[in-house]
One Martini backbone bead per residue (centre of mass of N, CA, C, O) as a GRO file, in nm:
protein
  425
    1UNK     BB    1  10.100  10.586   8.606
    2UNK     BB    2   9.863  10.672   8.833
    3UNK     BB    3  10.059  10.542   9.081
    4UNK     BB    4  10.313  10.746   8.969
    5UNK     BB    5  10.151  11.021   9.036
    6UNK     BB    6  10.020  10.965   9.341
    7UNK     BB    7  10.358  10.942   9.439
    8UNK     BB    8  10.438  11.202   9.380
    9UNK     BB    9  10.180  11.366   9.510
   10UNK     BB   10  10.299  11.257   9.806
   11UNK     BB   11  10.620  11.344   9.795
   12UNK     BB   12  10.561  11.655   9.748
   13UNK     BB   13  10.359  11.723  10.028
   14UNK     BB   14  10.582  11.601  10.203
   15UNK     BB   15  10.837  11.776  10.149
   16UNK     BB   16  10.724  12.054  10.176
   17UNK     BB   17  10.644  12.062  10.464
   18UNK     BB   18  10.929  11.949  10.594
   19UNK     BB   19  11.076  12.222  10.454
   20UNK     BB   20  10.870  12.399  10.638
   21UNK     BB   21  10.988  12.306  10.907
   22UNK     BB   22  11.263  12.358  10.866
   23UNK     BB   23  11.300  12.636  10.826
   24UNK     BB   24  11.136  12.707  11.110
   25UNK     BB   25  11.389  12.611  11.304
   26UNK     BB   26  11.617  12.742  11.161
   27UNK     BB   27  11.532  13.026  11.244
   28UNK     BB   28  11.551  12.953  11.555
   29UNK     BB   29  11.809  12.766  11.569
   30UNK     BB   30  11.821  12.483  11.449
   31UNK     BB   31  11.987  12.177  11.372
   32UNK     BB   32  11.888  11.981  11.105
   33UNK     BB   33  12.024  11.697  10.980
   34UNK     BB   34  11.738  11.537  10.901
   35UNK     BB   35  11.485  11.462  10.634
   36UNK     BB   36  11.219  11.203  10.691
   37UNK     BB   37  11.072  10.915  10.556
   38UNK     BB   38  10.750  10.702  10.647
   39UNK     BB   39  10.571  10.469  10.629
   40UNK     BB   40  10.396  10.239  10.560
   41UNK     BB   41  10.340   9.882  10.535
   42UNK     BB   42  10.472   9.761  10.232
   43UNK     BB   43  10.231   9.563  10.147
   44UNK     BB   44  10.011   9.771  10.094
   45UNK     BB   45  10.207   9.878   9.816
   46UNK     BB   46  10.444   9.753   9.684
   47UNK     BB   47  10.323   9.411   9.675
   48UNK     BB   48  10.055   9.515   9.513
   49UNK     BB   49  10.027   9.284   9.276
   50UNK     BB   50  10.308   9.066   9.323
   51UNK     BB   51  10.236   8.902   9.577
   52UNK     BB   52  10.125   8.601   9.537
   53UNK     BB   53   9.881   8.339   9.625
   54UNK     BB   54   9.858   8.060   9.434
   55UNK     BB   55   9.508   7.905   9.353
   56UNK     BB   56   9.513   7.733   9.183
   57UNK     BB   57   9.294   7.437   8.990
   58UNK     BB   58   9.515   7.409   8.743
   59UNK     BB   59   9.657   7.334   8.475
   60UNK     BB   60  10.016   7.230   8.414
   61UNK     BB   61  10.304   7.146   8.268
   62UNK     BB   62  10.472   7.348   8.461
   63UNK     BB   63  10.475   7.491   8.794
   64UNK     BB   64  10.785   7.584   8.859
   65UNK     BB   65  10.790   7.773   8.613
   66UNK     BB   66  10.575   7.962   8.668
   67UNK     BB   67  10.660   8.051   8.923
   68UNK     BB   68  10.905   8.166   8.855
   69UNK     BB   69  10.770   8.389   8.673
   70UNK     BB   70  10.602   8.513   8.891
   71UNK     BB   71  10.839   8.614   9.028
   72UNK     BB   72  10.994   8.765   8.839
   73UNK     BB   73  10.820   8.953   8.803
   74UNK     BB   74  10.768   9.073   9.092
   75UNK     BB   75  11.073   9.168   9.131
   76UNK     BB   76  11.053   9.371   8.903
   77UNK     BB   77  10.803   9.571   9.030
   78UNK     BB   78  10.965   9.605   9.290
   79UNK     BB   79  11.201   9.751   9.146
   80UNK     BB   80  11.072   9.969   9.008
   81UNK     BB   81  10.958  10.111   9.247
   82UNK     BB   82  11.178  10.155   9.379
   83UNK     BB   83  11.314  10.339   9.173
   84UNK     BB   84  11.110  10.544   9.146
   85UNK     BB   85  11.097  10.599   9.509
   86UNK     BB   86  11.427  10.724   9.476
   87UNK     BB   87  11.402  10.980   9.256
   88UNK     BB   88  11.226  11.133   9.390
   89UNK     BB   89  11.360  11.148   9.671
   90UNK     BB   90  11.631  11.277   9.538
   91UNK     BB   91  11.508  11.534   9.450
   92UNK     BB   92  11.400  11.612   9.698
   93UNK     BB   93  11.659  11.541   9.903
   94UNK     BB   94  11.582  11.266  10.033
   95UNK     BB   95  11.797  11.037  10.223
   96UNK     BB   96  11.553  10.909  10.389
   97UNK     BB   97  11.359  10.558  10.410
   98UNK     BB   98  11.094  10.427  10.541
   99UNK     BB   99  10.898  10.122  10.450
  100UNK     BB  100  10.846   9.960  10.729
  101UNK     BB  101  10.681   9.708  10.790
  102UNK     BB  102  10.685   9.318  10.779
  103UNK     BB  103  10.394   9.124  10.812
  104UNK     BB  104  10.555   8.906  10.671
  105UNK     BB  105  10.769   8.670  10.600
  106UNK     BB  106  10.834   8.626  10.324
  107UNK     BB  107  10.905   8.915  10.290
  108UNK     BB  108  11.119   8.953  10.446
  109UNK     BB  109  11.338   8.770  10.298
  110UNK     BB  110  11.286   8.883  10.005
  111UNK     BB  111  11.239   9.184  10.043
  112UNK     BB  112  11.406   9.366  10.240
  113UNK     BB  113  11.686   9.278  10.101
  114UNK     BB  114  11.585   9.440   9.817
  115UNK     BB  115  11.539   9.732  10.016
  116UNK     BB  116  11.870   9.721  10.123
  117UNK     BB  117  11.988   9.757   9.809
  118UNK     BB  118  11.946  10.037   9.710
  119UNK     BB  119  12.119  10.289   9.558
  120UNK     BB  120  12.247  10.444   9.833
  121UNK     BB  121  12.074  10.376  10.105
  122UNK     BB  122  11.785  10.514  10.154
  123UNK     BB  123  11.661  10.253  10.300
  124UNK     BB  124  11.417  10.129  10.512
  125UNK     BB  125  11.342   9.847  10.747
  126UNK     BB  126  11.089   9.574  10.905
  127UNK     BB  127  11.017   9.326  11.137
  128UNK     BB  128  10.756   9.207  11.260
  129UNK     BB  129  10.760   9.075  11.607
  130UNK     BB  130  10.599   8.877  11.824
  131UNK     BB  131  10.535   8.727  12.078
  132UNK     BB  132  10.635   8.379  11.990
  133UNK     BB  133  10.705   8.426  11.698
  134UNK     BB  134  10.898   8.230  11.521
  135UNK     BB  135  10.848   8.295  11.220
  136UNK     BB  136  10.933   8.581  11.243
  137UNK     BB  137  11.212   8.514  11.389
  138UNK     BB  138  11.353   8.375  11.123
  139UNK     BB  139  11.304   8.532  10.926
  140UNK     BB  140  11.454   8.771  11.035
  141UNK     BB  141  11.720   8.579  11.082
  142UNK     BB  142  11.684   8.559  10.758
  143UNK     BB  143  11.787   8.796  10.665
  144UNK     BB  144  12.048   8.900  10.811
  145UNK     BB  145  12.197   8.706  10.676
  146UNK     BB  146  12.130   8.831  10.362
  147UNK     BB  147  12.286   9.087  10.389
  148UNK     BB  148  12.532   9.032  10.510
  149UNK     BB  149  12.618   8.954  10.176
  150UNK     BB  150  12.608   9.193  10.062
  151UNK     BB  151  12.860   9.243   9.839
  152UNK     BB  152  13.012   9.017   9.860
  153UNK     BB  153  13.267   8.820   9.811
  154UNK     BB  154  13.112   8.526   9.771
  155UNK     BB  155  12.832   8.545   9.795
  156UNK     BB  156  12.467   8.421   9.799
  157UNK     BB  157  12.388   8.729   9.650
  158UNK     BB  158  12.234   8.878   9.344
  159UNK     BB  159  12.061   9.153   9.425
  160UNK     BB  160  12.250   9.394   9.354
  161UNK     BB  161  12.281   9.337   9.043
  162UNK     BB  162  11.943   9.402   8.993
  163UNK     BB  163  12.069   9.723   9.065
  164UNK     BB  164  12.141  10.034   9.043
  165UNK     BB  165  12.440  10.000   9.178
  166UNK     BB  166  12.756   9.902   9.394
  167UNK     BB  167  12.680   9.825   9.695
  168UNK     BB  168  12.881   9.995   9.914
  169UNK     BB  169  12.621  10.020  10.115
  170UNK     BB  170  12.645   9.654  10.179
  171UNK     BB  171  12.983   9.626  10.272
  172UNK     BB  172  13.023   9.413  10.572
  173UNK     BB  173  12.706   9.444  10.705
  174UNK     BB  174  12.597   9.735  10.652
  175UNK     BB  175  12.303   9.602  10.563
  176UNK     BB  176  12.191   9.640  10.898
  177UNK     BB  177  12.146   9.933  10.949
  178UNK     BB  178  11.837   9.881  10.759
  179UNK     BB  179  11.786   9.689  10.993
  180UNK     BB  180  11.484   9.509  11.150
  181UNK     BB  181  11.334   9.391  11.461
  182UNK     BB  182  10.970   9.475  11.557
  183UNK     BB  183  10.814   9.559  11.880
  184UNK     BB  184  10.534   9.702  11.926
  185UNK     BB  185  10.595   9.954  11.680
  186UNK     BB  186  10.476  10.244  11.576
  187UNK     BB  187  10.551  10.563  11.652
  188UNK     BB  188  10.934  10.624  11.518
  189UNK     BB  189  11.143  10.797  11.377
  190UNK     BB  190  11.362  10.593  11.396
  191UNK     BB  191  11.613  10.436  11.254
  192UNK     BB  192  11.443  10.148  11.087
  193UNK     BB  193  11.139  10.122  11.263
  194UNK     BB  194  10.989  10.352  11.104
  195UNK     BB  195  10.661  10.451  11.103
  196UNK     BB  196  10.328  10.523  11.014
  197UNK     BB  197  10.062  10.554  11.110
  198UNK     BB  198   9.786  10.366  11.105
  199UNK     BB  199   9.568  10.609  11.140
  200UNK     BB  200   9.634  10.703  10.820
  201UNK     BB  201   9.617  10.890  10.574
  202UNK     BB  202   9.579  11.219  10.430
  203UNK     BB  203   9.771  11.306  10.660
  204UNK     BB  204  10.054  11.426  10.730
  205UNK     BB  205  10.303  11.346  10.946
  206UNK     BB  206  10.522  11.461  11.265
  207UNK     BB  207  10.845  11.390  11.396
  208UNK     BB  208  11.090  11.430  11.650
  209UNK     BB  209  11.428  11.365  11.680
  210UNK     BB  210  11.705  11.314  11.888
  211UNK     BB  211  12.033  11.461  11.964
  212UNK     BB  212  12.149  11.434  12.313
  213UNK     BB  213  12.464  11.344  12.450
  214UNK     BB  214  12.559  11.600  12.570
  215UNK     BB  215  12.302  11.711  12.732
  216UNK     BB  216  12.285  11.460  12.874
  217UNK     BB  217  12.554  11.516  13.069
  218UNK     BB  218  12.472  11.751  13.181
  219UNK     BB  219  12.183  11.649  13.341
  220UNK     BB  220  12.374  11.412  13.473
  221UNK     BB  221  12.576  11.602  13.662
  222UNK     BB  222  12.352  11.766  13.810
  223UNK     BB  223  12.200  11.554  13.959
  224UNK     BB  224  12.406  11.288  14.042
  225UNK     BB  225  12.140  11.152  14.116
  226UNK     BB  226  11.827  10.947  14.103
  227UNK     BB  227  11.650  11.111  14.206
  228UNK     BB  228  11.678  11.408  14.023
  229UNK     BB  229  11.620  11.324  13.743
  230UNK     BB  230  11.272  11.451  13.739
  231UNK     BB  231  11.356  11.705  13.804
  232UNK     BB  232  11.553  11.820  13.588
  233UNK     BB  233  11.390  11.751  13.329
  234UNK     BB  234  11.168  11.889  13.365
  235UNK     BB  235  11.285  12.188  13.344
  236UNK     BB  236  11.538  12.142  13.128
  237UNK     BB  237  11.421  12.024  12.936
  238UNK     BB  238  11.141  12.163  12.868
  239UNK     BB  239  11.309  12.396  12.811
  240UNK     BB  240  11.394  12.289  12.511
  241UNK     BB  241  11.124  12.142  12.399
  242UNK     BB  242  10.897  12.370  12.362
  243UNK     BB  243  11.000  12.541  12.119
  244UNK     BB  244  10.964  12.342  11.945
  245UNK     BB  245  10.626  12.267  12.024
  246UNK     BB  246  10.549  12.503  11.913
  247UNK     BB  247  10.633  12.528  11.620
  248UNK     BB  248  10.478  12.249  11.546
  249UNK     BB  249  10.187  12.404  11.576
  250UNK     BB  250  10.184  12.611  11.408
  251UNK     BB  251  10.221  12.482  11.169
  252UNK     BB  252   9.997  12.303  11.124
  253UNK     BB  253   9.808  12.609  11.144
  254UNK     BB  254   9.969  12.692  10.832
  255UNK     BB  255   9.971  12.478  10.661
  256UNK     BB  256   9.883  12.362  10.352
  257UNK     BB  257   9.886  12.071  10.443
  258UNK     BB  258   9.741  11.786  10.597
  259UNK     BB  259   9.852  11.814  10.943
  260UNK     BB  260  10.042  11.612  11.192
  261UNK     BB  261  10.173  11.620  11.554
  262UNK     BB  262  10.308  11.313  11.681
  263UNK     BB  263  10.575  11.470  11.830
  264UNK     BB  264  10.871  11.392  12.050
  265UNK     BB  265  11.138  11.181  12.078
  266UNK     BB  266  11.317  11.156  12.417
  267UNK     BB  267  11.555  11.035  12.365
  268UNK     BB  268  11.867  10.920  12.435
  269UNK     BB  269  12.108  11.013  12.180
  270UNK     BB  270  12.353  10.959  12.071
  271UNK     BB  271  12.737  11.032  11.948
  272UNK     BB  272  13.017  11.100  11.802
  273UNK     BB  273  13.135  11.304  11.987
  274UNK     BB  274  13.248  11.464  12.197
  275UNK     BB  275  13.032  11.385  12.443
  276UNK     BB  276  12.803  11.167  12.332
  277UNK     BB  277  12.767  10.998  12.534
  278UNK     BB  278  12.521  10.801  12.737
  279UNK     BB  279  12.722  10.611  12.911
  280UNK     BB  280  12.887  10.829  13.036
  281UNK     BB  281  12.650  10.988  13.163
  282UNK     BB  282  12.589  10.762  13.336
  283UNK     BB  283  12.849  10.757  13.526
  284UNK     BB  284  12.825  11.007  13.690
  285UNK     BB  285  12.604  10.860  13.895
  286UNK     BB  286  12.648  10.802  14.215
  287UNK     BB  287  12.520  10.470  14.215
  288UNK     BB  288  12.703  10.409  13.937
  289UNK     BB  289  12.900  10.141  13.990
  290UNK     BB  290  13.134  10.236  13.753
  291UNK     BB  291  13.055  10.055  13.506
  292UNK     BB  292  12.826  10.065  13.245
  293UNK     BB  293  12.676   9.754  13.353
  294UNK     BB  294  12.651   9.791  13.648
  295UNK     BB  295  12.528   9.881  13.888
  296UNK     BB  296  12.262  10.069  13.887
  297UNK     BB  297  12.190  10.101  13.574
  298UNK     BB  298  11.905  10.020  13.596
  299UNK     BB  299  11.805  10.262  13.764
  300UNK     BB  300  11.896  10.477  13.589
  301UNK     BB  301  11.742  10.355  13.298
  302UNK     BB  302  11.462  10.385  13.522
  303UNK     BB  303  11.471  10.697  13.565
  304UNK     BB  304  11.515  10.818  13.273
  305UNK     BB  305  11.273  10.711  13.140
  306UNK     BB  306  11.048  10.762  13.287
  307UNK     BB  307  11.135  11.101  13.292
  308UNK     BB  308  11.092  11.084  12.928
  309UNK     BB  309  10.736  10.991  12.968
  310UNK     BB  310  10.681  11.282  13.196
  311UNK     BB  311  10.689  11.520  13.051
  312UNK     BB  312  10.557  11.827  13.062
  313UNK     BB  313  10.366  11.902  12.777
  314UNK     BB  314  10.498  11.696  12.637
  315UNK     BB  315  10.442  11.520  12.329
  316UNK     BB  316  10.511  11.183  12.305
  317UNK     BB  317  10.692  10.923  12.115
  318UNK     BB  318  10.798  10.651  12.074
  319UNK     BB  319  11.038  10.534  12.287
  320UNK     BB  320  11.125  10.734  12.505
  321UNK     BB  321  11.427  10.649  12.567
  322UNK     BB  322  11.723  10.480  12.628
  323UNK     BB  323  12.009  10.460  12.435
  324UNK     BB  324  12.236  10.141  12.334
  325UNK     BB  325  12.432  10.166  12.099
  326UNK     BB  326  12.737  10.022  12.035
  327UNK     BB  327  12.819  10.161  11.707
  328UNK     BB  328  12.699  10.480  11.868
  329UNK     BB  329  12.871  10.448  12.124
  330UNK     BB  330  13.180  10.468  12.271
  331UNK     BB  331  13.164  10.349  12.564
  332UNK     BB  332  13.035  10.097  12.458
  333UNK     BB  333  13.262   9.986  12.252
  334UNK     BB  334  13.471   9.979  12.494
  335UNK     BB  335  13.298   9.778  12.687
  336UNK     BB  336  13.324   9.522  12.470
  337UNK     BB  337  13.668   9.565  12.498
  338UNK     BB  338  13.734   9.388  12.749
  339UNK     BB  339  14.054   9.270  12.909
  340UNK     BB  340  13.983   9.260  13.162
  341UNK     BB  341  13.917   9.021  13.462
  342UNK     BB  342  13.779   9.268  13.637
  343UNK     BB  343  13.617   9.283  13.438
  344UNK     BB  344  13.283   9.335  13.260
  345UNK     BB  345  13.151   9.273  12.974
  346UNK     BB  346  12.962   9.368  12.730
  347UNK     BB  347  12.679   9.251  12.670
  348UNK     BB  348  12.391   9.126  12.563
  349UNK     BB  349  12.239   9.015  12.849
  350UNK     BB  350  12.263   9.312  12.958
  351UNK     BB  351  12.101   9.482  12.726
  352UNK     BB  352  11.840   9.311  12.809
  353UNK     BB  353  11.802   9.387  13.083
  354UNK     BB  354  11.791   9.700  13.046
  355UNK     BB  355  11.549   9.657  12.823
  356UNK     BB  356  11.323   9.667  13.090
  357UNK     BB  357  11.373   9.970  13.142
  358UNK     BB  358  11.457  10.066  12.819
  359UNK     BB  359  11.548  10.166  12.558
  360UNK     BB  360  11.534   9.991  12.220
  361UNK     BB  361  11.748   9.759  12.277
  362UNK     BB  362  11.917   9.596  12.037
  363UNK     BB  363  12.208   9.822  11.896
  364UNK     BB  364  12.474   9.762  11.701
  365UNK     BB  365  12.537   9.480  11.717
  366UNK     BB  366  12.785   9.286  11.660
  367UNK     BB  367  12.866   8.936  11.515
  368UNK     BB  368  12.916   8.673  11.387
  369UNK     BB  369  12.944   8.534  11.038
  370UNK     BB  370  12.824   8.234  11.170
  371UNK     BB  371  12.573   8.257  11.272
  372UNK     BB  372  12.272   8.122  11.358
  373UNK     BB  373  11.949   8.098  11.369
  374UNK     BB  374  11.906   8.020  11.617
  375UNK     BB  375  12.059   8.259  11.749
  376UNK     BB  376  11.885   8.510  11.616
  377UNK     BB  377  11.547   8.428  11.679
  378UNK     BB  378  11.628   8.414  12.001
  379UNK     BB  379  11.693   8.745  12.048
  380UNK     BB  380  11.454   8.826  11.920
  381UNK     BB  381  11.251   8.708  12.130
  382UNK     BB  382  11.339   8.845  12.371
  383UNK     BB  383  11.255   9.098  12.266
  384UNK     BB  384  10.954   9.050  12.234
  385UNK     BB  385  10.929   8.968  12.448
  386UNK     BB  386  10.939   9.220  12.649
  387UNK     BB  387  10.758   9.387  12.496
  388UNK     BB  388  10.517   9.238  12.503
  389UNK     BB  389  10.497   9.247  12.845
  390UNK     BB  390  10.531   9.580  12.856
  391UNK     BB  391  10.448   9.740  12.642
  392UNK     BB  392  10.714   9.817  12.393
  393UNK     BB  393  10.942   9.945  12.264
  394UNK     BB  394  11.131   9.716  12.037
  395UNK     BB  395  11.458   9.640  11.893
  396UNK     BB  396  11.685   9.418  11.663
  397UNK     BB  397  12.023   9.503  11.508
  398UNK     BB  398  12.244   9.352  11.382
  399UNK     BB  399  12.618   9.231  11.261
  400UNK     BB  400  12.712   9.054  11.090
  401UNK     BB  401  13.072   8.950  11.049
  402UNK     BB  402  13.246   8.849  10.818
  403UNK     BB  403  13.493   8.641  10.923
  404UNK     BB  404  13.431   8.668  11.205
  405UNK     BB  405  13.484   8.660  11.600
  406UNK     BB  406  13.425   8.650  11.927
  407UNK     BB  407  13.651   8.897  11.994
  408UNK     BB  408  13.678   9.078  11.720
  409UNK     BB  409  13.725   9.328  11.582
  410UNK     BB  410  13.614   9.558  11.400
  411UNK     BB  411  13.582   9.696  11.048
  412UNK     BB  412  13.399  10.029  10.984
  413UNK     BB  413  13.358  10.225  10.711
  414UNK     BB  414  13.187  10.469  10.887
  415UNK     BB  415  13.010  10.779  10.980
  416UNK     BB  416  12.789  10.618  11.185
  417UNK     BB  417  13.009  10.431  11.286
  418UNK     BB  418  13.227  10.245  11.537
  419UNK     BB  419  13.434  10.047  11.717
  420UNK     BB  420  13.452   9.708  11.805
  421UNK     BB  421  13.366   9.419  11.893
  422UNK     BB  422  13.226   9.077  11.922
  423UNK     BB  423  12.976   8.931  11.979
  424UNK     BB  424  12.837   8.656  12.213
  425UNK     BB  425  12.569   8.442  12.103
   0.00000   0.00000   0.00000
C-alpha cells in the first residue's frame, strides 16, 4: 500500500545519505564498522491503527472472544510491517535499526519483546521509564524477562516460532542485548537506546559514535593525573575529532537530501581488542588507587565525562560520558570475577554510583536467571532517578542468565560479548 511505498522511499534516502556519508569518511581514512538507522518512538508508526484501546458501549455475545481475534489481528500486523522494514533494510545492507523507545507500558510488554524477537537480530528497541515512573519500569522489568526467554526450550514464549527465522540470536538471553529501560534519551546514536530526535520531521538526522578504548589509554597514560585530564582531551581529541566533523558538516552541504548534523558522541567506549577496555585505561591514572571501582574511580569518571562534554568546537550528542559496559569490557568481566576475599568485586552498587558522575549507567550486567520483577524494576528505577536527578541521560541493560545464579560463569557465545560472573541483584 501507499505506506509501504512511503516506508521503501523514506529507507532509501536514508540509505543512500548514510553511504554517501560513509564513503565520505572511508575515503579520508577512517574506519566505519557500522551504519546504522534509528526511528522515532516505534507507537508512533509501527503500532498505529493496530493496538488500540477497545471504545466499549456495544453488545458483545463473547467479549473475551473478540479481544482475542482482534489482539491477534493486530499482531499479525505489527509482525508484516516489521518484517516489511526488515527486508528493505536488507536489501540495503543496513545491519542494525533501533526503533526507538516505547512511551507505553503494555507495548513494552507486549511489542518490544515481537521487535527483539524477528530474525536475524537487525532490531533494537527501548523503553522510556521516567524518574519514579513505577508502572514503566515493571513493564520494562517483564519485557526483560520475556525476552530472556525466547527461543529457549521450555520457554514460556512462542513468539519467535510467529517470526520467520530460527531464533538463534535471543538464545541463551543474548535477546537483551537489543532491549533497554532509558531515561532521560533524546538523540542517541548507541544502540539500542538511539532514537531520532523529536523534533525532526523530513529532514534525515545523523550523528557519529566511537569505538575508541585503545585511544582512550593512549590519552589517559599521557594525562597520569585527573588533573590533565581537560588539557589533554581539549587538545589531543579535539584534534582527532575536528576533521569528523569538518567532514561532517561539508556533507550537510552537498547531500542530495535535506541531512542534518546531530553531533559525535564522544564517550569513551570500550573494545573487545587487546587494550580496548575503558576500565583498565583509566586504572593508568595515579589517583585511581588499584582496581577500578576502587578510590579514585568516582573523580576520574567525573573528570572524564565533565572534559567529554566540553571539547572546544566539537558539536556533541548522546551520552558523551563514559562507557562501562561490563560483557564488553575486558577489565570490567575480569573485576566481576574476583574470587580474592582482599579485594572487592564489581558490584551493580559500584557501577550505580559511578554513573552518578558519568554515562551509560546499568550496560550489558548479566543477573541470575530467576531474578524477580521486583528485583529488576528496582534497578531500572535507581538509574531513571539518577538520571532524572541530573537531567542525563542513562539506561539500564541487563541480561537474566536462564538457569544462571549469582556467581556463576556466563557461557555467552557472541562476537559482540565476553563472559563474566553473574551479578547479585
Amino acid at each position: 500500500g501507499d505506506s509501504s511505498l512511503q516506508l521503501s522511499s523514506k529507507i532509501d534516502q536514508c540509505s543512500d545519505a548514510l553511504r554517501q556519508l560513509e564513503s565520505s569518511l572511508t575515503i579520508a581514512g577512517y574506519e566505519v564498522q557500522t551504519v546504522r538507522v534509528a526511528t522515532n518512538p516505534f507507537g508512533e508508526w509501527l503500532t498505529t491503527d493496530t493496538i488500540e484501546e477497545d471504545g466499549g458501549g456495544s453488545k458483545r455475545e463473547n467479549p473475551s472472544l473478540q479481544k482475542k481475534a482482534k489482539t491477534e489481528s493486530s499482531r499479525d500486523k505489527i509482525i508484516a510491517r516489521l518484517q516489511t522494514l526488515n527486508t528493505l533494510l536488507s536489501t540495503k545492507d543496513i545491519q542494525f535499526c533501533s526503533l526507538g523507545p516505547s512511551m507505553n507500558p503494555e507495548h513494552t510488554t507486549q511489542i518490544c519483546p515481537l521487535i527483539v524477537s524477528v530474525h536475524p537480530g537487525r532490531f533494537s528497541c527501548s523503553a522510556n521509564v521516567h524518574a519514579g515512573d513505577l508502572d514503566a519500569a515493571r513493564a520494562a522489568a517483564q519485557c526483560i524477562q520475556r525476552i530472556s526467554t525466547l527461543g529457549d526450550d521450555g520457554g514460556k514464549d512462542n513468539i519467535v516460532e510467529n517470526i520467520v527465522g530460527d531464533g538463534s540470536h535471543v538464545v541463551g538471553g543474548l535477546g537483551n542485548f537489543r532491549f533497554c529501560a532509558a531515561s532521560c534519551v533524546e538523540t542517541v546514536p548507541f544502540f539500542p537506546g538511539a532514537r531520532a530526535p523529536s523534533d525532526q520531521t523530513n529532514t534525515i538526522g545523523f550523528a557519529i559514535g566511537l569505538e575508541n578504548g585503545g585511544f582512550a589509554r593512549e590519552l589517559l597514560e599521557e594525562a597520569k593525573h585527573i588533573g590533565r585530564i581537560k588539557n589533554i582531551f581539549d587538545t589531543k581529541l579535539r584534534k582527532e575529532l575536528m576533521p569528523i566533523q569538518e567532514i561532517c558538516s561539508k556533507f550537510v552541504h552537498a547531500a542530495e537530501y535535506p541531512v542534518r548534523y546531530l553531533g559525535i558522541d564522544t564517550s569513551l567506549n570500550p573494545s573487545l581488542d587487546d587494550g580496548g577496555s575503558v576500565a583498565d585505561a583509566i586504572e593508568c591514572l595515579e589517583e585511581v588507587r588499584g582496581d577500578f571501582g576502587g578510590t579514585g574511580s568516582m573523580a576520574a569518571a567525573a573528570a572524564i565525562t565533565t572534559s567529554l562534554q566540553s571539547i572546544p568546537d566539537i558539536l556533541t550528542t548522546g551520552y558523551s560520558g563514559l562507557m562501562l559496559p561490563v560483557l564488553e569490557d575486558h577489565r570490567l568481566a575480569e573485576l566481576a570475577m574476583v574470587s580474592d576475599s582482599s579485594k572487592d568485586r564489581l558490584t551493580i552498587q559500584k557501577l550505580l554510583c559511578i554513573s552518578s558522575v558519568c554515562g551509560v549507567g546499568i550496560d550489558t550486567v548479566p543477573v541470575s536467571g530467576d531474578v524477580s520483577e521486583d528485583s529488576l524494576s528496582s534497578v531500572i528505577l535507581d538509574v531513571a532517578a539518577l538520571a532524572g536527578r541530573w537531567n542525563k541521560p542513562l539506561s539500564c541493560r541487563v541480561f537474566p542468565v536462564s538457569g544462571g545464579n549469582a556467581g556463576d560463569k556466563t557461557k555467552f557465545d557472541s562476537p559482540f560479548l565476553c563472559n563474566s560472573c553473574i551479578f547479585d541483584l
